[in-house]
Amino acid sequence: MRCPYCRHADSRVVDSREADDGQLIRRRRSCPECGKRFTTVEEAVLAVVKRSGVTEPFSRTKIIGGVRKACQGRPVDDDSIALLAQRVEETVRAKGAAEIPSHEVGLAILGPLRDLDEVAYMRFASVYRSFDSLADFEREIESLRAAARARENGGADAVETAGRTN
């Protein structure tokens, strides 16, 4: 790491600490040339591989934008959307991979969005899963109903039904 003061090509790490629940590492460094100290921050970059093969950095802002479009006109506040985006990022980062397919990011959005607002979920799922017909919507609605019955009954029979309709 170059010294920001004298531009010497090397520095020595004096102290390292985790920050942001382990997402960042702060390193206190010392320059052997000029003796000044400085801090660097390291963050693991998570890359998303799109269907076209193009790789781009993960963006929580893009998650928020897509979910906000699905929630347009629905009684969902910005804080709930931001929390959903944070949960999605945590889920994706927990996989431990440096690169993740965009398909997995979409899957990570679907579950929390279904819990947040079913209409917004249907909007997002119809685009994400490329619904082509009314039958696609009907299957997804039946799956939502079966999951709701399972929550109400607390029984496995509704869950089995939901699994068969997918």
Tab-separated table of N, CA and C in Angstrom:
chain	number	residue	atom	x	y	z
A	1	MET	N	0.846	-1.177	0.000
A	1	MET	CA	0.000	0.000	0.000
A	1	MET	C	0.890	1.239	0.000
A	2	ARG	N	0.686	2.129	-0.938
A	2	ARG	CA	1.467	3.360	-1.018
A	2	ARG	C	1.097	4.325	0.105
A	3	CYS	N	2.085	4.999	0.615
A	3	CYS	CA	1.872	6.022	1.633
A	3	CYS	C	1.209	7.229	0.961
A	4	PRO	N	0.103	7.733	1.508
A	4	PRO	CA	-0.562	8.886	0.885
A	4	PRO	C	0.209	10.191	1.082
A	5	TYR	N	1.207	10.204	1.963
A	5	TYR	CA	1.966	11.418	2.242
A	5	TYR	C	3.220	11.537	1.380
A	6	CYS	N	4.041	10.464	1.370
A	6	CYS	CA	5.313	10.544	0.634
A	6	CYS	C	5.331	9.646	-0.613
A	7	ARG	N	4.266	8.874	-0.821
A	7	ARG	CA	4.107	7.985	-1.986
A	7	ARG	C	5.097	6.821	-1.976
A	8	HIS	N	5.693	6.535	-0.817
A	8	HIS	CA	6.577	5.365	-0.700
A	8	HIS	C	5.749	4.118	-1.007
A	9	ALA	N	6.371	3.169	-1.720
A	9	ALA	CA	5.632	2.012	-2.244
A	9	ALA	C	5.278	0.960	-1.195
A	10	ASP	N	5.726	1.109	0.026
A	10	ASP	CA	5.461	0.070	1.012
A	10	ASP	C	5.005	0.693	2.327
A	11	SER	N	4.234	-0.068	3.098
A	11	SER	CA	3.831	0.364	4.434
A	11	SER	C	3.685	-0.875	5.304
A	12	ARG	N	3.692	-0.646	6.612
A	12	ARG	CA	3.610	-1.746	7.553
A	12	ARG	C	2.281	-1.659	8.294
A	13	VAL	N	1.588	-2.816	8.433
A	13	VAL	CA	0.324	-2.864	9.164
A	13	VAL	C	0.636	-2.864	10.656
A	14	VAL	N	0.063	-1.887	11.371
A	14	VAL	CA	0.268	-1.747	12.804
A	14	VAL	C	-0.876	-2.412	13.571
A	15	ASP	N	-2.104	-2.286	13.052
A	15	ASP	CA	-3.280	-2.825	13.734
A	15	ASP	C	-4.363	-3.125	12.703
A	16	SER	N	-5.133	-4.203	12.918
A	16	SER	CA	-6.272	-4.560	12.065
A	16	SER	C	-7.488	-4.807	12.931
A	17	ARG	N	-8.624	-4.286	12.487
A	17	ARG	CA	-9.881	-4.478	13.211
A	17	ARG	C	-11.018	-4.650	12.234
A	18	GLU	N	-11.970	-5.500	12.623
A	18	GLU	CA	-13.179	-5.674	11.819
A	18	GLU	C	-14.139	-4.538	12.120
A	19	ALA	N	-14.923	-4.182	11.127
A	19	ALA	CA	-15.961	-3.169	11.291
A	19	ALA	C	-17.189	-3.628	10.506
A	20	ASP	N	-18.301	-2.997	10.759
A	20	ASP	CA	-19.551	-3.307	10.048
A	20	ASP	C	-19.893	-4.794	10.129
A	21	ASP	N	-19.862	-5.342	11.319
A	21	ASP	CA	-20.161	-6.767	11.541
A	21	ASP	C	-19.311	-7.684	10.681
A	22	GLY	N	-18.057	-7.348	10.542
A	22	GLY	CA	-17.141	-8.204	9.795
A	22	GLY	C	-17.129	-7.971	8.298
A	23	GLN	N	-17.910	-7.015	7.805
A	23	GLN	CA	-17.948	-6.736	6.372
A	23	GLN	C	-16.738	-5.919	5.909
A	24	LEU	N	-16.144	-5.175	6.835
A	24	LEU	CA	-14.997	-4.328	6.518
A	24	LEU	C	-13.837	-4.667	7.432
A	25	ILE	N	-12.637	-4.384	6.973
A	25	ILE	CA	-11.444	-4.488	7.818
A	25	ILE	C	-10.728	-3.145	7.763
A	26	ARG	N	-10.529	-2.556	8.932
A	26	ARG	CA	-9.777	-1.302	9.042
A	26	ARG	C	-8.345	-1.663	9.423
A	27	ARG	N	-7.405	-1.139	8.664
A	27	ARG	CA	-5.998	-1.398	8.968
A	27	ARG	C	-5.299	-0.066	9.237
A	28	ARG	N	-4.638	-0.011	10.361
A	28	ARG	CA	-3.810	1.143	10.704
A	28	ARG	C	-2.416	0.818	10.189
A	29	ARG	N	-1.841	1.710	9.374
A	29	ARG	CA	-0.552	1.463	8.734
A	29	ARG	C	0.448	2.544	9.091
A	30	SER	N	1.723	2.167	8.957
A	30	SER	CA	2.811	3.094	9.229
A	30	SER	C	3.773	3.050	8.047
A	31	CYS	N	4.201	4.226	7.617
A	31	CYS	CA	5.154	4.312	6.506
A	31	CYS	C	6.577	4.260	7.059
A	32	PRO	N	7.400	3.314	6.578
A	32	PRO	CA	8.786	3.237	7.066
A	32	PRO	C	9.651	4.394	6.559
A	33	GLU	N	9.218	5.065	5.506
A	33	GLU	CA	10.007	6.155	4.908
A	33	GLU	C	9.826	7.471	5.680
A	34	CYS	N	8.564	7.907	5.823
A	34	CYS	CA	8.317	9.211	6.468
A	34	CYS	C	7.829	9.070	7.908
A	35	GLY	N	7.429	7.854	8.315
A	35	GLY	CA	7.003	7.612	9.690
A	35	GLY	C	5.558	7.981	9.992
A	36	LYS	N	4.848	8.532	9.018
A	36	LYS	CA	3.455	8.920	9.262
A	36	LYS	C	2.556	7.683	9.250
A	37	ARG	N	1.417	7.840	9.930
A	37	ARG	CA	0.442	6.742	10.002
A	37	ARG	C	-0.816	7.117	9.237
A	38	PHE	N	-1.483	6.094	8.708
A	38	PHE	CA	-2.730	6.296	7.987
A	38	PHE	C	-3.583	5.036	8.098
A	39	THR	N	-4.860	5.175	7.786
A	39	THR	CA	-5.811	4.071	7.899
A	39	THR	C	-6.331	3.692	6.524
A	40	THR	N	-6.436	2.391	6.287
A	40	THR	CA	-7.066	1.899	5.070
A	40	THR	C	-8.278	1.059	5.465
A	41	VAL	N	-9.226	0.974	4.571
A	41	VAL	CA	-10.428	0.179	4.791
A	41	VAL	C	-10.554	-0.799	3.629
A	42	GLU	N	-10.708	-2.072	3.963
A	42	GLU	CA	-10.854	-3.105	2.938
A	42	GLU	C	-12.253	-3.688	3.020
A	43	GLU	N	-12.840	-3.886	1.862
A	43	GLU	CA	-14.172	-4.479	1.788
A	43	GLU	C	-14.175	-5.496	0.659
A	44	ALA	N	-14.741	-6.647	0.925
A	44	ALA	CA	-14.856	-7.669	-0.115
A	44	ALA	C	-15.914	-7.230	-1.117
A	45	VAL	N	-15.565	-7.226	-2.375
A	45	VAL	CA	-16.491	-6.826	-3.422
A	45	VAL	C	-17.264	-8.058	-3.870
A	46	LEU	N	-18.573	-7.940	-3.857
A	46	LEU	CA	-19.444	-9.009	-4.314
A	46	LEU	C	-19.867	-8.682	-5.736
A	47	ALA	N	-19.612	-9.594	-6.657
A	47	ALA	CA	-19.947	-9.364	-8.060
A	47	ALA	C	-21.169	-10.192	-8.449
A	48	VAL	N	-22.009	-9.601	-9.276
A	48	VAL	CA	-23.194	-10.276	-9.798
A	48	VAL	C	-22.943	-10.584	-11.269
A	49	VAL	N	-23.135	-11.856	-11.636
A	49	VAL	CA	-22.953	-12.280	-13.021
A	49	VAL	C	-24.321	-12.309	-13.684
A	50	LYS	N	-24.507	-11.440	-14.655
A	50	LYS	CA	-25.786	-11.336	-15.343
A	50	LYS	C	-25.924	-12.463	-16.372
A	51	ARG	N	-27.122	-12.650	-16.882
A	51	ARG	CA	-27.389	-13.712	-17.864
A	51	ARG	C	-26.501	-13.585	-19.100
A	52	SER	N	-26.189	-12.365	-19.473
A	52	SER	CA	-25.361	-12.124	-20.659
A	52	SER	C	-23.897	-12.465	-20.421
A	53	GLY	N	-23.539	-12.733	-19.156
A	53	GLY	CA	-22.156	-13.026	-18.819
A	53	GLY	C	-21.399	-11.827	-18.283
A	54	VAL	N	-21.998	-10.652	-18.367
A	54	VAL	CA	-21.382	-9.427	-17.866
A	54	VAL	C	-21.388	-9.470	-16.335
A	55	THR	N	-20.294	-9.030	-15.743
A	55	THR	CA	-20.178	-8.989	-14.292
A	55	THR	C	-20.216	-7.539	-13.833
A	56	GLU	N	-20.996	-7.288	-12.783
A	56	GLU	CA	-21.049	-5.939	-12.212
A	56	GLU	C	-21.110	-6.051	-10.692
A	57	PRO	N	-20.709	-5.011	-9.976
A	57	PRO	CA	-20.741	-5.052	-8.512
A	57	PRO	C	-22.175	-5.156	-7.998
A	58	PHE	N	-22.359	-5.879	-6.897
A	58	PHE	CA	-23.673	-5.959	-6.263
A	58	PHE	C	-24.101	-4.557	-5.858
A	59	SER	N	-25.373	-4.256	-6.069
A	59	SER	CA	-25.877	-2.924	-5.742
A	59	SER	C	-27.179	-3.034	-4.958
A	60	ARG	N	-27.127	-2.625	-3.700
A	60	ARG	CA	-28.341	-2.605	-2.892
A	60	ARG	C	-29.327	-1.595	-3.475
A	61	THR	N	-28.814	-0.540	-4.091
A	61	THR	CA	-29.661	0.484	-4.703
A	61	THR	C	-30.513	-0.107	-5.829
A	62	LYS	N	-29.931	-1.032	-6.611
A	62	LYS	CA	-30.701	-1.669	-7.682
A	62	LYS	C	-31.806	-2.554	-7.109
A	63	ILE	N	-31.524	-3.210	-5.991
A	63	ILE	CA	-32.542	-4.029	-5.325
A	63	ILE	C	-33.691	-3.132	-4.890
A	64	ILE	N	-33.352	-2.030	-4.238
A	64	ILE	CA	-34.368	-1.088	-3.755
A	64	ILE	C	-35.203	-0.570	-4.921
A	65	GLY	N	-34.553	-0.227	-6.039
A	65	GLY	CA	-35.283	0.286	-7.201
A	65	GLY	C	-36.264	-0.724	-7.772
A	66	GLY	N	-35.827	-1.970	-7.918
A	66	GLY	CA	-36.701	-3.008	-8.455
A	66	GLY	C	-37.866	-3.316	-7.539
A	67	VAL	N	-37.600	-3.391	-6.253
A	67	VAL	CA	-38.668	-3.681	-5.282
A	67	VAL	C	-39.613	-2.488	-5.191
A	68	ARG	N	-39.075	-1.287	-5.248
A	68	ARG	CA	-39.927	-0.086	-5.195
A	68	ARG	C	-40.901	-0.069	-6.382
A	69	LYS	N	-40.441	-0.470	-7.568
A	69	LYS	CA	-41.338	-0.535	-8.728
A	69	LYS	C	-42.460	-1.536	-8.484
A	70	ALA	N	-42.105	-2.693	-7.919
A	70	ALA	CA	-43.118	-3.720	-7.642
A	70	ALA	C	-44.104	-3.242	-6.581
A	71	CYS	N	-43.654	-2.400	-5.668
A	71	CYS	CA	-44.492	-1.923	-4.565
A	71	CYS	C	-45.233	-0.630	-4.892
A	72	GLN	N	-45.090	-0.139	-6.100
A	72	GLN	CA	-45.709	1.132	-6.474
A	72	GLN	C	-47.220	1.076	-6.246
A	73	GLY	N	-47.727	2.059	-5.499
A	73	GLY	CA	-49.156	2.121	-5.208
A	73	GLY	C	-49.596	1.200	-4.079
A	74	ARG	N	-48.673	0.502	-3.473
A	74	ARG	CA	-48.973	-0.409	-2.369
A	74	ARG	C	-48.617	0.265	-1.043
A	75	PRO	N	-49.236	-0.173	0.055
A	75	PRO	CA	-48.945	0.440	1.354
A	75	PRO	C	-47.650	-0.094	1.970
A	76	VAL	N	-46.547	0.164	1.287
A	76	VAL	CA	-45.236	-0.293	1.745
A	76	VAL	C	-44.341	0.935	1.859
A	77	ASP	N	-43.737	1.133	3.035
A	77	ASP	CA	-42.898	2.317	3.230
A	77	ASP	C	-41.449	2.057	2.813
A	78	ASP	N	-40.717	3.140	2.642
A	78	ASP	CA	-39.326	3.055	2.197
A	78	ASP	C	-38.437	2.311	3.183
A	79	ASP	N	-38.724	2.431	4.471
A	79	ASP	CA	-37.923	1.726	5.469
A	79	ASP	C	-38.048	0.210	5.311
A	80	SER	N	-39.251	-0.259	5.011
A	80	SER	CA	-39.467	-1.698	4.807
A	80	SER	C	-38.718	-2.190	3.575
A	81	ILE	N	-38.699	-1.370	2.531
A	81	ILE	CA	-37.983	-1.735	1.310
A	81	ILE	C	-36.479	-1.765	1.572
A	82	ALA	N	-35.982	-0.770	2.308
A	82	ALA	CA	-34.553	-0.730	2.636
A	82	ALA	C	-34.160	-1.927	3.495
A	83	LEU	N	-35.018	-2.307	4.425
A	83	LEU	CA	-34.746	-3.474	5.272
A	83	LEU	C	-34.741	-4.752	4.442
A	84	LEU	N	-35.672	-4.850	3.501
A	84	LEU	CA	-35.701	-6.003	2.594
A	84	LEU	C	-34.402	-6.080	1.803
A	85	ALA	N	-33.942	-4.966	1.273
A	85	ALA	CA	-32.703	-4.936	0.490
A	85	ALA	C	-31.514	-5.356	1.346
A	86	GLN	N	-31.508	-4.930	2.606
A	86	GLN	CA	-30.428	-5.322	3.515
A	86	GLN	C	-30.463	-6.829	3.754
A	87	ARG	N	-31.660	-7.385	3.964
A	87	ARG	CA	-31.795	-8.833	4.165
A	87	ARG	C	-31.322	-9.600	2.934
A	88	VAL	N	-31.661	-9.096	1.757
A	88	VAL	CA	-31.234	-9.745	0.514
A	88	VAL	C	-29.709	-9.736	0.416
A	89	GLU	N	-29.098	-8.588	0.706
A	89	GLU	CA	-27.643	-8.511	0.643
A	89	GLU	C	-26.998	-9.463	1.648
A	90	GLU	N	-27.533	-9.521	2.850
A	90	GLU	CA	-26.992	-10.434	3.857
A	90	GLU	C	-27.112	-11.893	3.401
A	91	THR	N	-28.246	-12.240	2.810
A	91	THR	CA	-28.460	-13.600	2.311
A	91	THR	C	-27.458	-13.945	1.217
A	92	VAL	N	-27.275	-13.016	0.295
A	92	VAL	CA	-26.363	-13.239	-0.829
A	92	VAL	C	-24.918	-13.326	-0.345
A	93	ARG	N	-24.525	-12.438	0.560
A	93	ARG	CA	-23.147	-12.458	1.080
A	93	ARG	C	-22.885	-13.699	1.927
A	94	ALA	N	-23.924	-14.213	2.584
A	94	ALA	CA	-23.767	-15.394	3.435
A	94	ALA	C	-23.393	-16.637	2.620
A	95	LYS	N	-23.631	-16.609	1.338
A	95	LYS	CA	-23.251	-17.744	0.484
A	95	LYS	C	-21.731	-17.878	0.399
A	96	GLY	N	-21.025	-16.795	0.675
A	96	GLY	CA	-19.571	-16.845	0.748
A	96	GLY	C	-18.860	-16.844	-0.588
A	97	ALA	N	-19.564	-16.600	-1.666
A	97	ALA	CA	-18.948	-16.590	-2.991
A	97	ALA	C	-18.598	-15.154	-3.385
A	98	ALA	N	-17.530	-15.010	-4.156
A	98	ALA	CA	-17.129	-13.683	-4.639
A	98	ALA	C	-18.019	-13.236	-5.796
A	99	GLU	N	-18.550	-14.201	-6.538
A	99	GLU	CA	-19.461	-13.919	-7.650
A	99	GLU	C	-20.721	-14.734	-7.461
A	100	ILE	N	-21.857	-14.110	-7.773
A	100	ILE	CA	-23.130	-14.798	-7.633
A	100	ILE	C	-23.973	-14.510	-8.868
A	101	PRO	N	-24.652	-15.521	-9.410
A	101	PRO	CA	-25.504	-15.285	-10.575
A	101	PRO	C	-26.684	-14.370	-10.225
A	102	SER	N	-27.095	-13.552	-11.163
A	102	SER	CA	-28.208	-12.631	-10.929
A	102	SER	C	-29.481	-13.399	-10.580
A	103	HIS	N	-29.598	-14.613	-11.084
A	103	HIS	CA	-30.762	-15.454	-10.791
A	103	HIS	C	-30.882	-15.693	-9.281
A	104	GLU	N	-29.760	-15.906	-8.599
A	104	GLU	CA	-29.789	-16.148	-7.159
A	104	GLU	C	-30.158	-14.880	-6.389
A	105	VAL	N	-29.794	-13.727	-6.913
A	105	VAL	CA	-30.191	-12.472	-6.279
A	105	VAL	C	-31.712	-12.339	-6.358
A	106	GLY	N	-32.271	-12.653	-7.523
A	106	GLY	CA	-33.724	-12.600	-7.692
A	106	GLY	C	-34.438	-13.546	-6.748
A	107	LEU	N	-33.905	-14.761	-6.601
A	107	LEU	CA	-34.508	-15.719	-5.674
A	107	LEU	C	-34.452	-15.208	-4.237
A	108	ALA	N	-33.358	-14.522	-3.891
A	108	ALA	CA	-33.219	-13.978	-2.542
A	108	ALA	C	-34.216	-12.851	-2.285
A	109	ILE	N	-34.695	-12.202	-3.333
A	109	ILE	CA	-35.680	-11.130	-3.202
A	109	ILE	C	-37.081	-11.695	-3.013
A	110	LEU	N	-37.401	-12.778	-3.714
A	110	LEU	CA	-38.769	-13.289	-3.737
A	110	LEU	C	-39.335	-13.618	-2.353
A	111	GLY	N	-38.592	-14.327	-1.523
A	111	GLY	CA	-39.111	-14.723	-0.213
A	111	GLY	C	-39.472	-13.546	0.678
A	112	PRO	N	-38.531	-12.634	0.927
A	112	PRO	CA	-38.865	-11.477	1.773
A	112	PRO	C	-39.954	-10.587	1.164
A	113	LEU	N	-40.000	-10.496	-0.158
A	113	LEU	CA	-41.021	-9.667	-0.799
A	113	LEU	C	-42.403	-10.294	-0.630
A	114	ARG	N	-42.482	-11.618	-0.710
A	114	ARG	CA	-43.760	-12.314	-0.496
A	114	ARG	C	-44.266	-12.013	0.918
A	115	ASP	N	-43.353	-12.011	1.896
A	115	ASP	CA	-43.741	-11.713	3.273
A	115	ASP	C	-44.142	-10.245	3.452
A	116	LEU	N	-43.550	-9.367	2.671
A	116	LEU	CA	-43.814	-7.939	2.790
A	116	LEU	C	-45.159	-7.552	2.180
A	117	ASP	N	-45.416	-7.989	0.942
A	117	ASP	CA	-46.652	-7.618	0.242
A	117	ASP	C	-46.886	-8.606	-0.899
A	118	GLU	N	-47.996	-9.330	-0.844
A	118	GLU	CA	-48.250	-10.374	-1.840
A	118	GLU	C	-48.499	-9.819	-3.242
A	119	VAL	N	-49.124	-8.650	-3.333
A	119	VAL	CA	-49.373	-8.058	-4.653
A	119	VAL	C	-48.042	-7.633	-5.282
A	120	ALA	N	-47.189	-6.991	-4.494
A	120	ALA	CA	-45.869	-6.604	-4.993
A	120	ALA	C	-45.080	-7.853	-5.384
A	121	TYR	N	-45.206	-8.903	-4.583
A	121	TYR	CA	-44.543	-10.176	-4.900
A	121	TYR	C	-44.997	-10.685	-6.267
A	122	MET	N	-46.309	-10.670	-6.516
A	122	MET	CA	-46.827	-11.159	-7.805
A	122	MET	C	-46.288	-10.312	-8.958
A	123	ARG	N	-46.229	-9.015	-8.765
A	123	ARG	CA	-45.694	-8.142	-9.814
A	123	ARG	C	-44.239	-8.501	-10.111
A	124	PHE	N	-43.449	-8.621	-9.050
A	124	PHE	CA	-42.028	-8.918	-9.223
A	124	PHE	C	-41.839	-10.307	-9.818
A	125	ALA	N	-42.566	-11.293	-9.295
A	125	ALA	CA	-42.437	-12.668	-9.773
A	125	ALA	C	-42.850	-12.793	-11.236
A	126	SER	N	-43.865	-12.046	-11.642
A	126	SER	CA	-44.326	-12.147	-13.035
A	126	SER	C	-43.260	-11.669	-14.009
A	127	VAL	N	-42.496	-10.660	-13.615
A	127	VAL	CA	-41.410	-10.183	-14.470
A	127	VAL	C	-40.197	-11.091	-14.331
A	128	TYR	N	-39.822	-11.388	-13.086
A	128	TYR	CA	-38.623	-12.185	-12.822
A	128	TYR	C	-38.721	-13.579	-13.434
A	129	ARG	N	-39.879	-14.198	-13.294
A	129	ARG	CA	-40.062	-15.557	-13.815
A	129	ARG	C	-40.649	-15.578	-15.221
A	130	SER	N	-40.802	-14.417	-15.828
A	130	SER	CA	-41.279	-14.287	-17.214
A	130	SER	C	-42.599	-15.012	-17.439
A	131	PHE	N	-43.625	-14.626	-16.659
A	131	PHE	CA	-44.936	-15.226	-16.855
A	131	PHE	C	-45.413	-14.943	-18.277
A	132	ASP	N	-45.913	-15.987	-18.938
A	132	ASP	CA	-46.376	-15.852	-20.321
A	132	ASP	C	-47.889	-15.931	-20.457
A	133	SER	N	-48.545	-16.489	-19.439
A	133	SER	CA	-49.982	-16.709	-19.575
A	133	SER	C	-50.684	-16.540	-18.239
A	134	LEU	N	-51.994	-16.542	-18.331
A	134	LEU	CA	-52.824	-16.465	-17.141
A	134	LEU	C	-52.591	-17.682	-16.248
A	135	ALA	N	-52.300	-18.816	-16.844
A	135	ALA	CA	-52.045	-20.048	-16.076
A	135	ALA	C	-50.834	-19.877	-15.153
A	136	ASP	N	-49.826	-19.133	-15.610
A	136	ASP	CA	-48.660	-18.877	-14.760
A	136	ASP	C	-49.070	-18.107	-13.500
A	137	PHE	N	-49.931	-17.098	-13.689
A	137	PHE	CA	-50.425	-16.330	-12.551
A	137	PHE	C	-51.264	-17.211	-11.627
A	138	GLU	N	-52.128	-18.024	-12.232
A	138	GLU	CA	-52.992	-18.895	-11.432
A	138	GLU	C	-52.176	-19.866	-10.578
A	139	ARG	N	-51.131	-20.445	-11.157
A	139	ARG	CA	-50.275	-21.365	-10.401
A	139	ARG	C	-49.607	-20.651	-9.220
A	140	GLU	N	-49.125	-19.444	-9.467
A	140	GLU	CA	-48.446	-18.699	-8.413
A	140	GLU	C	-49.432	-18.279	-7.319
A	141	ILE	N	-50.632	-17.887	-7.710
A	141	ILE	CA	-51.650	-17.514	-6.722
A	141	ILE	C	-52.035	-18.724	-5.888
A	142	GLU	N	-52.184	-19.877	-6.511
A	142	GLU	CA	-52.515	-21.090	-5.752
A	142	GLU	C	-51.385	-21.440	-4.786
A	143	SER	N	-50.166	-21.226	-5.203
A	143	SER	CA	-49.031	-21.464	-4.320
A	143	SER	C	-49.081	-20.529	-3.106
A	144	LEU	N	-49.416	-19.262	-3.329
A	144	LEU	CA	-49.556	-18.310	-2.230
A	144	LEU	C	-50.686	-18.712	-1.282
A	145	ARG	N	-51.802	-19.156	-1.869
A	145	ARG	CA	-52.940	-19.583	-1.042
A	145	ARG	C	-52.575	-20.808	-0.208
A	146	ALA	N	-51.880	-21.750	-0.805
A	146	ALA	CA	-51.484	-22.957	-0.077
A	146	ALA	C	-50.535	-22.604	1.066
A	147	ALA	N	-49.623	-21.677	0.818
A	147	ALA	CA	-48.698	-21.246	1.873
A	147	ALA	C	-49.461	-20.545	2.993
A	148	ALA	N	-50.477	-19.748	2.634
A	148	ALA	CA	-51.292	-19.067	3.644
A	148	ALA	C	-52.071	-20.087	4.470
A	149	ARG	N	-52.612	-21.115	3.811
A	149	ARG	CA	-53.324	-22.166	4.545
A	149	ARG	C	-52.371	-22.883	5.493
A	150	ALA	N	-51.165	-23.112	5.054
A	150	ALA	CA	-50.173	-23.789	5.903
A	150	ALA	C	-49.866	-22.950	7.133
A	151	ARG	N	-49.759	-21.635	6.944
A	151	ARG	CA	-49.495	-20.755	8.091
A	151	ARG	C	-50.679	-20.754	9.058
A	152	GLU	N	-51.902	-20.724	8.493
A	152	GLU	CA	-53.100	-20.705	9.337
A	152	GLU	C	-53.273	-22.015	10.095
A	153	ASN	N	-53.097	-23.134	9.401
A	153	ASN	CA	-53.320	-24.445	10.003
A	153	ASN	C	-52.098	-24.958	10.749
A	154	GLY	N	-50.954	-24.454	10.369
A	154	GLY	CA	-49.725	-24.980	10.952
A	154	GLY	C	-49.498	-26.424	10.558
A	155	GLY	N	-50.144	-26.860	9.493
A	155	GLY	CA	-50.064	-28.259	9.071
A	155	GLY	C	-49.204	-28.465	7.856
A	156	ALA	N	-48.724	-29.668	7.695
A	156	ALA	CA	-47.857	-30.013	6.574
A	156	ALA	C	-48.650	-30.290	5.312
A	157	ASP	N	-49.969	-30.575	5.434
A	157	ASP	CA	-50.744	-30.919	4.248
A	157	ASP	C	-50.811	-29.768	3.250
A	158	ALA	N	-50.949	-28.543	3.735
A	158	ALA	CA	-51.003	-27.392	2.834
A	158	ALA	C	-49.640	-27.145	2.199
A	159	VAL	N	-48.578	-27.404	2.933
A	159	VAL	CA	-47.237	-27.214	2.393
A	159	VAL	C	-46.988	-28.214	1.265
A	160	GLU	N	-47.441	-29.459	1.467
A	160	GLU	CA	-47.292	-30.462	0.404
A	160	GLU	C	-48.051	-30.054	-0.834
A	161	THR	N	-49.260	-29.489	-0.655
A	161	THR	CA	-50.060	-29.016	-1.789
A	161	THR	C	-49.318	-27.912	-2.517
A	162	ALA	N	-48.727	-26.994	-1.746
A	162	ALA	CA	-47.987	-25.883	-2.354
A	162	ALA	C	-46.818	-26.406	-3.164
A	163	GLY	N	-46.160	-27.416	-2.680
A	163	GLY	CA	-45.016	-27.988	-3.395
A	163	GLY	C	-45.412	-28.621	-4.698
A	164	ARG	N	-46.620	-29.208	-4.753
A	164	ARG	CA	-47.070	-29.867	-5.993
A	164	ARG	C	-47.491	-28.871	-7.056
A	165	THR	N	-47.926	-27.656	-6.672
A	165	THR	CA	-48.428	-26.709	-7.663
A	165	THR	C	-47.311	-25.961	-8.356
A	166	ASN	N	-46.097	-26.017	-7.848
A	166	ASN	CA	-44.993	-25.254	-8.470
A	166	ASN	C	-44.504	-25.903	-9.703
